[in-house]
Coordinates of C-alpha atoms and ligand atoms in Angstrom, one line a residue:
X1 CA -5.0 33.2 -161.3
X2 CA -3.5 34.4 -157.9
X3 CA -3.7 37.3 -156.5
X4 CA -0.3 38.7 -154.4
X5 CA -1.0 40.8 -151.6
X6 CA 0.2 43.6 -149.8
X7 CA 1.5 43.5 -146.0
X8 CA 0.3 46.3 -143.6
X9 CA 0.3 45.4 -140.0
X10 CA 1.8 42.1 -140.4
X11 CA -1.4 41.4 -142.2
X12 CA -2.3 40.4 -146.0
X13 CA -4.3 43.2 -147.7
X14 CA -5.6 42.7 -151.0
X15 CA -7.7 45.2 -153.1
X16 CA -11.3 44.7 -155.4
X17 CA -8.9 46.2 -157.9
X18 CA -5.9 44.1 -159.6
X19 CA -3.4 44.6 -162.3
X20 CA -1.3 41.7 -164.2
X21 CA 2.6 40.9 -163.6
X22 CA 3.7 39.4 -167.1
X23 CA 6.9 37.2 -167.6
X24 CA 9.0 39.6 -170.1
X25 CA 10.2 36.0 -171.7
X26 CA 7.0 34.5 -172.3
X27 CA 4.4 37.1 -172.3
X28 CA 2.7 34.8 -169.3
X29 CA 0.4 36.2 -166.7
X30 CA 2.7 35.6 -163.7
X31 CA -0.3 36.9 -160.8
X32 CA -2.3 39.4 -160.3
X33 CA -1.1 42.5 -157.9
X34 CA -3.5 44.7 -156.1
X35 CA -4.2 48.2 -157.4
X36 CA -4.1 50.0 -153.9
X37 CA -6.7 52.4 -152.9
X38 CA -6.0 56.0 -151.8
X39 CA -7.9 54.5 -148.1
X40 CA -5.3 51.9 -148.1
X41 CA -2.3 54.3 -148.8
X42 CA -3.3 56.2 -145.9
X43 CA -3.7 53.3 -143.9
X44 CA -0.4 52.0 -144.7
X45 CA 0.8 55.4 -143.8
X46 CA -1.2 55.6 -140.6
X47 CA 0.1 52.1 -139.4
X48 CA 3.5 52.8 -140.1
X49 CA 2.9 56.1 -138.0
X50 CA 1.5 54.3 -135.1
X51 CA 4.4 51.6 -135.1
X52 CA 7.5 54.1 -135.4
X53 CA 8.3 55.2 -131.5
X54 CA 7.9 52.0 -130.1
X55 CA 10.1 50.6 -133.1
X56 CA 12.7 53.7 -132.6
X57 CA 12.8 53.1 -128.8
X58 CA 13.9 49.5 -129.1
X59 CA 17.6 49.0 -127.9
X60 CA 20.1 49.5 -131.0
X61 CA 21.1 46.1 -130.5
X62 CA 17.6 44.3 -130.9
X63 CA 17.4 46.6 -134.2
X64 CA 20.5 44.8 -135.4
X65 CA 19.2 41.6 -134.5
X66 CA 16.7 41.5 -136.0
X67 CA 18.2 42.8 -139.3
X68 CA 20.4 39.7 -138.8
X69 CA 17.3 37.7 -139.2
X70 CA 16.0 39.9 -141.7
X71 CA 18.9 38.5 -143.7
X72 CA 18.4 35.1 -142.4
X73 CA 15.2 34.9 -143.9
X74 CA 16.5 36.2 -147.0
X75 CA 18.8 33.4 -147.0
X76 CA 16.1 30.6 -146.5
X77 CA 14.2 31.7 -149.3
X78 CA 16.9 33.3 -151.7
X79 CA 15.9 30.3 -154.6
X80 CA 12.0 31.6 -154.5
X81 CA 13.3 34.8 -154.3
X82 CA 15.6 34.5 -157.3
X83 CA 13.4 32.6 -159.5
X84 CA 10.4 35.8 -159.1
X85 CA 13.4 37.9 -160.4
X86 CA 13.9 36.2 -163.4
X87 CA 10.1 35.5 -163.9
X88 CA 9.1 38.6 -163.9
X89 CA 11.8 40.9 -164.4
X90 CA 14.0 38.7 -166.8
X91 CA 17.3 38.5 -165.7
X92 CA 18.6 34.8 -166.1
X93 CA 19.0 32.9 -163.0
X94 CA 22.7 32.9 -163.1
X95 CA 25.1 32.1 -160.4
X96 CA 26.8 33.6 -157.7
X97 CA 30.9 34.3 -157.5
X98 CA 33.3 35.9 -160.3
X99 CA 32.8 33.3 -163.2
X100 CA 28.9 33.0 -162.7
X101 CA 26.5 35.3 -165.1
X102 CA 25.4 37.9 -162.7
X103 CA 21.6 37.6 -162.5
X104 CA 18.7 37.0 -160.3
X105 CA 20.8 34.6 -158.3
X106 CA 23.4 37.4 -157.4
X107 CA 20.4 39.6 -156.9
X108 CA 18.8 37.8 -153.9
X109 CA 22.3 37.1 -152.5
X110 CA 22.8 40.4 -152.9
X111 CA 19.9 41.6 -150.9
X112 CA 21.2 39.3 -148.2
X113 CA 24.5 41.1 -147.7
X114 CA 22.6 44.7 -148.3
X115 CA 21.0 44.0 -144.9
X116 CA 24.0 42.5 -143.1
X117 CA 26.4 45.3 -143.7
X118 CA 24.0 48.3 -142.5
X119 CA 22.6 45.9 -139.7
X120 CA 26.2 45.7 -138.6
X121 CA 27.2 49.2 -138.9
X122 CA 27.0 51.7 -135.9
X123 CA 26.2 55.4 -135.9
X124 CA 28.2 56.2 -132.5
X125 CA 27.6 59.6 -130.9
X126 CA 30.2 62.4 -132.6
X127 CA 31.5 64.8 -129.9
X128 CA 31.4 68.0 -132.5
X129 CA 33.2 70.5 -129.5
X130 CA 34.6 70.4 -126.1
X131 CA 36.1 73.2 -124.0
X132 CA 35.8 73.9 -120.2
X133 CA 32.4 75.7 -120.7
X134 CA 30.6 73.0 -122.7
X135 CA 31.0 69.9 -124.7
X136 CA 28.8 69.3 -127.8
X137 CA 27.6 65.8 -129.2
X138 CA 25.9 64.7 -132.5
X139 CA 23.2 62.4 -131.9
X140 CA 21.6 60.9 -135.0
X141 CA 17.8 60.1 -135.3
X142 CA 15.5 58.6 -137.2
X143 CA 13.1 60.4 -139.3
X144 CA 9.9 58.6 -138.6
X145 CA 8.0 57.3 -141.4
X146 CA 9.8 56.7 -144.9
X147 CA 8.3 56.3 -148.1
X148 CA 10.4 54.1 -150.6
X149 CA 9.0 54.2 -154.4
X150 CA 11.4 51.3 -156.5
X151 CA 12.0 50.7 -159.8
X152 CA 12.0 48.1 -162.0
X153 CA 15.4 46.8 -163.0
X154 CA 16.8 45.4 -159.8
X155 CA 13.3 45.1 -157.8
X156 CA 14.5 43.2 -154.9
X157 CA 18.1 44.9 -154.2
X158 CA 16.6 48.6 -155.0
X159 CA 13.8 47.6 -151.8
X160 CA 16.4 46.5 -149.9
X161 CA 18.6 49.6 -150.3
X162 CA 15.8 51.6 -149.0
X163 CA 14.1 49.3 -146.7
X164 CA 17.4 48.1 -144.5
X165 CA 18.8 50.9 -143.5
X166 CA 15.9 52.9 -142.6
X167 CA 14.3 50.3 -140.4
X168 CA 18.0 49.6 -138.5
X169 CA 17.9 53.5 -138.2
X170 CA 14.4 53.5 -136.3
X171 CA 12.2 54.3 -139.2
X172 CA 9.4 52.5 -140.3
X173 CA 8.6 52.1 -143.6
X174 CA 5.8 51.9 -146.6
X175 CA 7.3 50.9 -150.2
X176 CA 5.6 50.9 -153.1
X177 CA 7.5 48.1 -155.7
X178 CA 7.0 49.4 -159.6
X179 CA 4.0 48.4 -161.1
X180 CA 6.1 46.1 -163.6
X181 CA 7.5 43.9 -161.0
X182 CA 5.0 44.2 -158.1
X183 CA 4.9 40.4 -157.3
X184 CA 8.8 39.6 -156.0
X185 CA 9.0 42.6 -153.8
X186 CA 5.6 42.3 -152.5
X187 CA 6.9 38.4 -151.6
X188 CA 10.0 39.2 -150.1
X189 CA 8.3 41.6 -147.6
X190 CA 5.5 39.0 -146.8
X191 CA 8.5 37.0 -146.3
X192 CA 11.0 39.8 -144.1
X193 CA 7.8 41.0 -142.4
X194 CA 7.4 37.6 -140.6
X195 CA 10.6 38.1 -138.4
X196 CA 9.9 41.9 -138.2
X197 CA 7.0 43.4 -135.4
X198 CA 4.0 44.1 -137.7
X199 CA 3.5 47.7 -138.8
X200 CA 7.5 48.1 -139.2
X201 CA 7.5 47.8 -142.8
X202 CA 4.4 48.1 -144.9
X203 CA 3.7 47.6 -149.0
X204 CA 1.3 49.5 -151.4
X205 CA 1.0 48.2 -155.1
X206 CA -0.1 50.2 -158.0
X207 CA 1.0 52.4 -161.2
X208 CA 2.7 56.3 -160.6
X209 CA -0.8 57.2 -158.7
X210 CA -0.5 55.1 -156.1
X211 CA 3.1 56.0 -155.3
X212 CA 1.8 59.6 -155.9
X213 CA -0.4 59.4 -152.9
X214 CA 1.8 58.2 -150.5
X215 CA 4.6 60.7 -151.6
X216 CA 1.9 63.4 -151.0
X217 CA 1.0 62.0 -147.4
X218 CA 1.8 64.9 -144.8
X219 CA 2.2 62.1 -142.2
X220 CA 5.8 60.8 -144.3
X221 CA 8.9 62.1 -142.9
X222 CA 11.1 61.1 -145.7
X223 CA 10.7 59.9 -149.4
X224 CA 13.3 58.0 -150.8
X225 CA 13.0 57.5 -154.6
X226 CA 14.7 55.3 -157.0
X227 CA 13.8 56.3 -160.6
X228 CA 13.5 58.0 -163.9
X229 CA 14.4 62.3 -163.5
X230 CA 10.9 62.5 -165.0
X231 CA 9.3 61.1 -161.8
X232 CA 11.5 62.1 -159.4
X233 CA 10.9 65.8 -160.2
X234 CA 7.1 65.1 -159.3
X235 CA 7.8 63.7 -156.3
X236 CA 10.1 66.6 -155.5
X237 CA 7.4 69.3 -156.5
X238 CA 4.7 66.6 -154.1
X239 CA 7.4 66.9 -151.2
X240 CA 8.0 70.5 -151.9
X241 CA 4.1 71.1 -150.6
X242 CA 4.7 69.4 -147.0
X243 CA 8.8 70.0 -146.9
X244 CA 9.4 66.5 -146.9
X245 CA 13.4 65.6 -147.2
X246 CA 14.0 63.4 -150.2
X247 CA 16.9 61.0 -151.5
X248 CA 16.8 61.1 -155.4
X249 CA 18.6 58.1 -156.9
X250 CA 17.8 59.2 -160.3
X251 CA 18.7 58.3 -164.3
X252 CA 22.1 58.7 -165.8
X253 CA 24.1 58.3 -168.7
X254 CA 27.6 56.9 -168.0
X255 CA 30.3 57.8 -169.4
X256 CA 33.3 55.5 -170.0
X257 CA 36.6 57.0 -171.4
X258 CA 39.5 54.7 -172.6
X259 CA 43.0 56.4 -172.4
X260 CA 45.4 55.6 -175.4
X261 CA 47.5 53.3 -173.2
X262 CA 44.7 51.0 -172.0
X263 CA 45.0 47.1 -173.7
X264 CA 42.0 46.6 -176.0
X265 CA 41.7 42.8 -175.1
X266 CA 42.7 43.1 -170.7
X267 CA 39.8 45.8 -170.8
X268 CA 36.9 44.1 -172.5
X269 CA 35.2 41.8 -170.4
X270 CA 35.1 44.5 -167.7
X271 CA 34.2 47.2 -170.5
X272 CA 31.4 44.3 -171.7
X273 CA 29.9 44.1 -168.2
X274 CA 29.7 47.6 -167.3
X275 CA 27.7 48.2 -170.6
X276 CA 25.5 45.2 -170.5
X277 CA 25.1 44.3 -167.4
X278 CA 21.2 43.6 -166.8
X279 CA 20.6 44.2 -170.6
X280 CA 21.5 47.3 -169.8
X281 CA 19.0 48.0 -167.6
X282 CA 21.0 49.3 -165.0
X283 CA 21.2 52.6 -163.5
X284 CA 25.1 52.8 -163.5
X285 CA 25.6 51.0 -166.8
X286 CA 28.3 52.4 -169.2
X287 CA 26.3 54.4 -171.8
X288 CA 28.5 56.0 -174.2
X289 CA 32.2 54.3 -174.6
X290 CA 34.6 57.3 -175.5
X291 CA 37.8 55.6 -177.5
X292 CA 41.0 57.3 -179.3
X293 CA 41.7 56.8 -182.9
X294 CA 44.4 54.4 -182.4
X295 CA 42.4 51.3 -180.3
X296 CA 38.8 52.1 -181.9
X297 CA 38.8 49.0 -184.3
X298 CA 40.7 46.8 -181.5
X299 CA 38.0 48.0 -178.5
X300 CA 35.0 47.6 -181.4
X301 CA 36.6 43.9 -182.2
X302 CA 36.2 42.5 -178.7
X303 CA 33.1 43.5 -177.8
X304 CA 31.6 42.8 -181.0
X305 CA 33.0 39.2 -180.3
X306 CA 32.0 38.8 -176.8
X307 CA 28.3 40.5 -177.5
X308 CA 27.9 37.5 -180.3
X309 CA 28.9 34.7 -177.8
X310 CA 26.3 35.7 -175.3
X311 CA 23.6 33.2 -175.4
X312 CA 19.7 35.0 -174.8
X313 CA 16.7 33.9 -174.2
X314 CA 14.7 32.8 -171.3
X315 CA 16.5 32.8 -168.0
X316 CA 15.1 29.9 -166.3
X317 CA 16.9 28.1 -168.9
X318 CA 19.9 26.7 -167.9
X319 CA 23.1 28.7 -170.1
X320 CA 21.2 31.8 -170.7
X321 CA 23.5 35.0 -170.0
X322 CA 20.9 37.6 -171.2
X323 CA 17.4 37.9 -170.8
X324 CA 15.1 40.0 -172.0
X325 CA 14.0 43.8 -171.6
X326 CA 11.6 44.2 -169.0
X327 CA 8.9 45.9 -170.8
X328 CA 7.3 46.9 -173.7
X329 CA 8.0 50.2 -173.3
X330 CA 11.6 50.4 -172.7
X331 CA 12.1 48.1 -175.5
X332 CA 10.1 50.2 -177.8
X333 CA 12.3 53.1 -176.6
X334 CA 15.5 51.3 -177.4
X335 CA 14.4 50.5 -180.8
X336 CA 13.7 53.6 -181.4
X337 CA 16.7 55.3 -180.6
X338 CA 19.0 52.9 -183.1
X339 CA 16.5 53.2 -186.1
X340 CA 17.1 57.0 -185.3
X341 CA 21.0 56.1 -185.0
X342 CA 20.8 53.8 -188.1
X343 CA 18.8 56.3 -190.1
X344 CA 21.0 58.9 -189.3
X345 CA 24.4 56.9 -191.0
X346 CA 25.6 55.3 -187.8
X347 CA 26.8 51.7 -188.7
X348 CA 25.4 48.8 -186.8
X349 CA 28.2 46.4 -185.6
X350 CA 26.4 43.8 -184.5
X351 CA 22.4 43.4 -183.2
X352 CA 20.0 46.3 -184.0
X353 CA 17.1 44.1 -185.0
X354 CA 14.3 43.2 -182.3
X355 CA 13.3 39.0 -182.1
X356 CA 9.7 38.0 -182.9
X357 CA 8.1 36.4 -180.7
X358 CA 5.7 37.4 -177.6
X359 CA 9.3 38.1 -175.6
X360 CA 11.0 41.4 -175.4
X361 CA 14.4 40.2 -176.7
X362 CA 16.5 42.9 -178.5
X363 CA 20.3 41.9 -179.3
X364 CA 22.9 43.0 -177.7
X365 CA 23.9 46.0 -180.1
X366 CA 27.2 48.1 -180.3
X367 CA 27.3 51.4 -183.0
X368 CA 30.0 53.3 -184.2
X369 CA 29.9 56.5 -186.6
X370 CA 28.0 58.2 -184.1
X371 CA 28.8 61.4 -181.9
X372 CA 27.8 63.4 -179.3
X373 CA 23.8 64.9 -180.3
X374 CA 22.6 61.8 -181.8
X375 CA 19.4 60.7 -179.2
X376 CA 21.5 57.5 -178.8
X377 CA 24.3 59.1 -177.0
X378 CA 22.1 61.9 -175.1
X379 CA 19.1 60.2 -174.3
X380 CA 19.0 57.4 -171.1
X381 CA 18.6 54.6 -173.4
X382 CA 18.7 52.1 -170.7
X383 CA 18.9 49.2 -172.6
X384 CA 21.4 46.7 -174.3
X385 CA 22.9 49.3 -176.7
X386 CA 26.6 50.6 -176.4
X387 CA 27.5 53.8 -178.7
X388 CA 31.2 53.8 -179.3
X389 CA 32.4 57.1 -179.6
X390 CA 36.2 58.1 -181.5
X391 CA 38.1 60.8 -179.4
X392 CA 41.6 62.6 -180.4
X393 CA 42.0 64.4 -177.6
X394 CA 41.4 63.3 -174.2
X395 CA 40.8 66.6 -172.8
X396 CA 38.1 67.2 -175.5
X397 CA 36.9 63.4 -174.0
X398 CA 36.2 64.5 -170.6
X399 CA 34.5 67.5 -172.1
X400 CA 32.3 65.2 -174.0
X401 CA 31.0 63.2 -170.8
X402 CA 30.3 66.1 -168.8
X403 CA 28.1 67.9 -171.5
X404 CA 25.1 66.3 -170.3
X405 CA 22.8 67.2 -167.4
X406 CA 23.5 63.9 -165.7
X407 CA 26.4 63.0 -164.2
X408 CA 25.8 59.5 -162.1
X409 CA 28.7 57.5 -162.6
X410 CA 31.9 57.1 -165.1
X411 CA 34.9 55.0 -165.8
X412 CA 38.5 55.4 -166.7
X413 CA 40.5 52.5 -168.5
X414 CA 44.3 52.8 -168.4
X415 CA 47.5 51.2 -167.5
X416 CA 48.7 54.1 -165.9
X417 CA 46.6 54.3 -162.6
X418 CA 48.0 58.4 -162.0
X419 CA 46.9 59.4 -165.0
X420 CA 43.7 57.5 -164.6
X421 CA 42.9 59.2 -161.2
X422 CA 43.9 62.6 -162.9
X423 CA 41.5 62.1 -165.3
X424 CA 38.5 60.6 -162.8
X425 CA 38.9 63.7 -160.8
X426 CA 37.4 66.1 -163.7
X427 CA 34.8 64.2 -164.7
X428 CA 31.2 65.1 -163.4
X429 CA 29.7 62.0 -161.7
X430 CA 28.6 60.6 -158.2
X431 CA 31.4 58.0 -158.7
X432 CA 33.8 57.3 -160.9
X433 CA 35.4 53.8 -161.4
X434 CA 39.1 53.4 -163.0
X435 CA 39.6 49.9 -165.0
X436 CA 35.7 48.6 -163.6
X437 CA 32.5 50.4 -164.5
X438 CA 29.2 49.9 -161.9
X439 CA 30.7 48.3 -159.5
X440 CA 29.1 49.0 -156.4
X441 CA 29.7 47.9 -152.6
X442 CA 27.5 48.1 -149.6
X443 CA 30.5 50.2 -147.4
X444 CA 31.0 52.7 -150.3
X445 CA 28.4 55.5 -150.9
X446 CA 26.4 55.4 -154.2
X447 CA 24.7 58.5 -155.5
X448 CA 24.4 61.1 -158.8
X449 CA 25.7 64.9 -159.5
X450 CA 23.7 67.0 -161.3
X451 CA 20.5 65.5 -162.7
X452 CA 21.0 62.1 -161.1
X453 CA 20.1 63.0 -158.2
X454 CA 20.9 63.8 -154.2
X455 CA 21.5 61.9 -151.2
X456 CA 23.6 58.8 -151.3
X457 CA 23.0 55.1 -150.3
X458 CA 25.4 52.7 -148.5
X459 CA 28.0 52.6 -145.8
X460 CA 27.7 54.9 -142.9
X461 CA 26.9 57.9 -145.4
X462 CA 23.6 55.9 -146.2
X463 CA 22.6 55.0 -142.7
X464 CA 23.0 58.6 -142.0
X465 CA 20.9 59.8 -144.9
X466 CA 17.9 57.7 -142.8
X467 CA 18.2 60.0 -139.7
X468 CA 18.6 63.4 -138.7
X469 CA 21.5 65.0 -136.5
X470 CA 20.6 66.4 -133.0
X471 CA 22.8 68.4 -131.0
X472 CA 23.0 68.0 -127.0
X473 CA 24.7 71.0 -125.8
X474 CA 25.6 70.7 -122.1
X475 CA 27.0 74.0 -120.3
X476 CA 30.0 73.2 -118.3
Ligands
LIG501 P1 10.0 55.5 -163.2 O1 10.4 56.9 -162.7 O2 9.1 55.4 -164.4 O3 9.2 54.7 -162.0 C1 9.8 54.5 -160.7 C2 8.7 54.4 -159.7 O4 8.1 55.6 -159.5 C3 7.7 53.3 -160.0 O5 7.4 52.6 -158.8 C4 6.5 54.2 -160.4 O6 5.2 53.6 -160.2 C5 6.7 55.4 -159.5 N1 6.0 56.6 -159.9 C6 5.6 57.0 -161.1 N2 5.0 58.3 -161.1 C7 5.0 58.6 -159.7 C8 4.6 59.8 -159.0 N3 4.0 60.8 -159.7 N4 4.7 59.8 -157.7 C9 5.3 58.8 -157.0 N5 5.7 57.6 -157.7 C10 5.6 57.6 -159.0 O7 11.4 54.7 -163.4 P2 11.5 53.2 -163.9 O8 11.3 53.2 -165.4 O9 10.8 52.3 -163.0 O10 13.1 53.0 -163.6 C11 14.1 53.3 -164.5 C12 14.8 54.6 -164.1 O11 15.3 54.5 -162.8 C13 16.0 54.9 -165.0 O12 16.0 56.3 -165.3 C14 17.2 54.5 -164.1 O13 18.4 55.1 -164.4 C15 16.7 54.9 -162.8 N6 17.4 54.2 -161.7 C16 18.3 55.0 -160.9 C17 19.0 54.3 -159.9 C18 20.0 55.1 -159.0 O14 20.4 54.5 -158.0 N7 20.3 56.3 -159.3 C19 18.9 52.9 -159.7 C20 18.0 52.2 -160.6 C21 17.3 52.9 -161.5

């Protein structure tokens, strides 16, 4: 069985201690990952350190150059990089471009135009005052060392989002991948590394412990963490200690409200897509589906209808459109919260009963006859599971999805694009999409309200959430 390694210094570094990568399909060992130990943490840390003003005094345009390549390399190897996705996280292969399934495919491509857009973008000097007795200007700076700690459901894009723009910034970096899908990050560093100077950008492997140590490290000048509230209040309570700034890209709970105008059947797909995108298993997924009276049957009818024509199973296969659920865990989770639901008198439209076999594949499953309260609708269920909720009033709507203590993103669906915007504007989310749900772009900041998070990612905003203002103030 191979064992993966981690890059520090440009070099492989592997550990007497391993832990197995499994194929969510198949139940395969896929590799083994090294568990990192607290000396190699620090010495992650300590190269990253040593590499940082060199890498920060590099002309902005040699920065940019080499993000191109960055991307380049991406490129070259997007196939490999694609087919560790769907091995070991589980999204099918898919395609590329508006008709293809969006899976592992669109992930590594993905990745590729994550790094092109910040590696294009400029962060020019902002004169903040100027009068005859002085002028003032903004300068913006790296940090110094940032620790990125990733999740499981997009494990390459979610690296990339912290890894790009902090290196173009003049940071150097240390990321620890999740434990559940260690092998495709720790691959496309080895592989992004090569075109990069060594001690730039570093990995460390391991479960919460090992991400807990390099959080804790007083020598890291920035955490950015992708992940469950849970977590990301540790690692807010580990920075608190050494005063560490943080970007939290935490959990949410979408809400998507359908106005009494919207058409049941021109909303659908996108309605379908923004649920079960991933299996669900995506951060900005729509997670409770708010719907008046008079289109609740119609709304219920396509999605029911489009959820039974999805084929699942393994995505290496050629046709699949949904794969399975990462892990054991969050599949236990999901099953858990529709026997609650079902237990409870919620009617199962379609799905709600978990495949045999060593595979984590739960149906795609849409419930009505449930309301706000039920653990369906307030819990992050994170999986392929839509709640369909009836409304009557759509004031009484957007009360509804801003009653939780989350508040990452939203959609609107209407015809009438003034009352839609109306509407968006009081609801309590980092973004909120009108007639699409999750779609996200690498010029347009991403981040939660509430218990989502802080900080956002993308665009300009994100490149300067990766550095610091300084003022020059120059008496006239
Ligand atoms: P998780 O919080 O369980 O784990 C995330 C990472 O934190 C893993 O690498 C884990 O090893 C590490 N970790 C665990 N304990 C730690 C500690 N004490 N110190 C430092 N690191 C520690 O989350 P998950 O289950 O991997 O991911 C799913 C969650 O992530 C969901 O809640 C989802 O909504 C959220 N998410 C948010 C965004 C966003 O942009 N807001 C994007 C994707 C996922």
């Amino acid at each position: 069985m191979k064992t993966y390694a981690n890059t520090v210094d440009g070099r492989a570094v592997v550990s007497d201690r391993t832990f197995e990568s499994r194929n969510p399909a198949t139940g395969e060992v896929l590799g083994l990952v090294p568990h990192s130990t607290p000396e190699q943490v620090a010495q992650a840390v300590a190269t990253a350190k040593a590499a940082q003003p060199a890498w920060a005094a590099r002309p902005d345009a040699e920065r940019k150059a080499l993000m191109m390549k960055v991307a380049e390399a991406i490129k070259a190897n997007a196939e490999t990089l694609a087919t560790w996705v769907t091995r070991e996280q589980g999204k099918p292969l898919g395609g590329v471009g508006p008709d293809q399934v969006p899976g592992a495919r669109f992930e590594a491509w993905g990745c590729e135009v994550w790094t092109q857009v910040p590696a294009s973008l400029d962060l020019p000097v902002d004169l903040a005052f100027e009068d005859e007795t002085r002028r003032d200007e903004v300068h913006r700076k790296p940090y110094g060392v940032i620790a990125a700690i990733a999740p499981w459901n997009w494990p390459l894009l979610i690296a990339i989002w912290q890894i790009v723009p902090s290196l173009r910034a003049g940071n150097t970096v240390v990321i620890k991948p999740s434990e559940y899908t260690s092998i495709g990050t720790l691959e496309m560093v080895r592989l992004i590394a090569e075109v990069l100077p060594p001690g730039v950008l570093n990995t460390v492997s391991g479960p919460g412990e090992v991400g807990a140590r390099l959080v804790e490290d007083p020598r890291v000048d920035k955490i950015m963490f992708t992940g469950s509230g849970a977590t990301g209040a540790k690692i807010a309570a580990a920075a608190a200690k050494n005063l560490t700034p943080t970007t939290m890209e935490l959990g949410g709970n979408d809400a998507a409200i359908v106005l009494p105008d919207a058409d049941p059947k021109a909303i659908a797909m996108g309605l379908f897509w923004g649920a079960f995108l991933n299996m669900g298993q995506t951060c900005a997924c729509a997670k409770r589906l708010y719907v008046p009276d008079s289109l609740h049957d119609a709304v219920v009818a396509e999605l029911k209808g489009l959820a039974e024509a999805m084929p699942m199973g393994d995505g290496m296969q050629d046709g699949t459109v949904m794969g399975p659920i990462q892990n054991r865990m969050q599949f236990d989770k999901v099953s858990r919260l529709v026997e609650r639901a079902r237990a409870d008198g919620a009617t199962i439209v379609c799905g709600g009963r978990p495949a045999d076999g060593p595979g984590n594949f739960y149906p795609l499953t849409i419930v009505t006859g449930i309301d706000d309260g039920a653990p369906l609708v307030d819990e992050e269920q994170f999986g392929p599971v839509l709640p369909v909720i009836r409304y009557r009033d759509v004031d009484d709507a957007v009360a509804r999805a801003n009653r939780l203590d989350v508040g990452l993103g939203a959609s609107v669906w209407s015809t009438d694009l003034q009352r839609a915007r109306e509407v968006a504007s009081r609801i309590q989310a980092g973004t909120v999409w009108i007639n699409q749900h999750g779609m996200i772009h690498p010029m347009v900041p991403f981040g939660g309200t509430k218990g989502s998070g802080w900080g956002v990612e993308f665009g300009v905003d994100g490149l300067k959430a990766v550095t610091q203002p300084q003022v020059i103030s120059i008496k006239k």
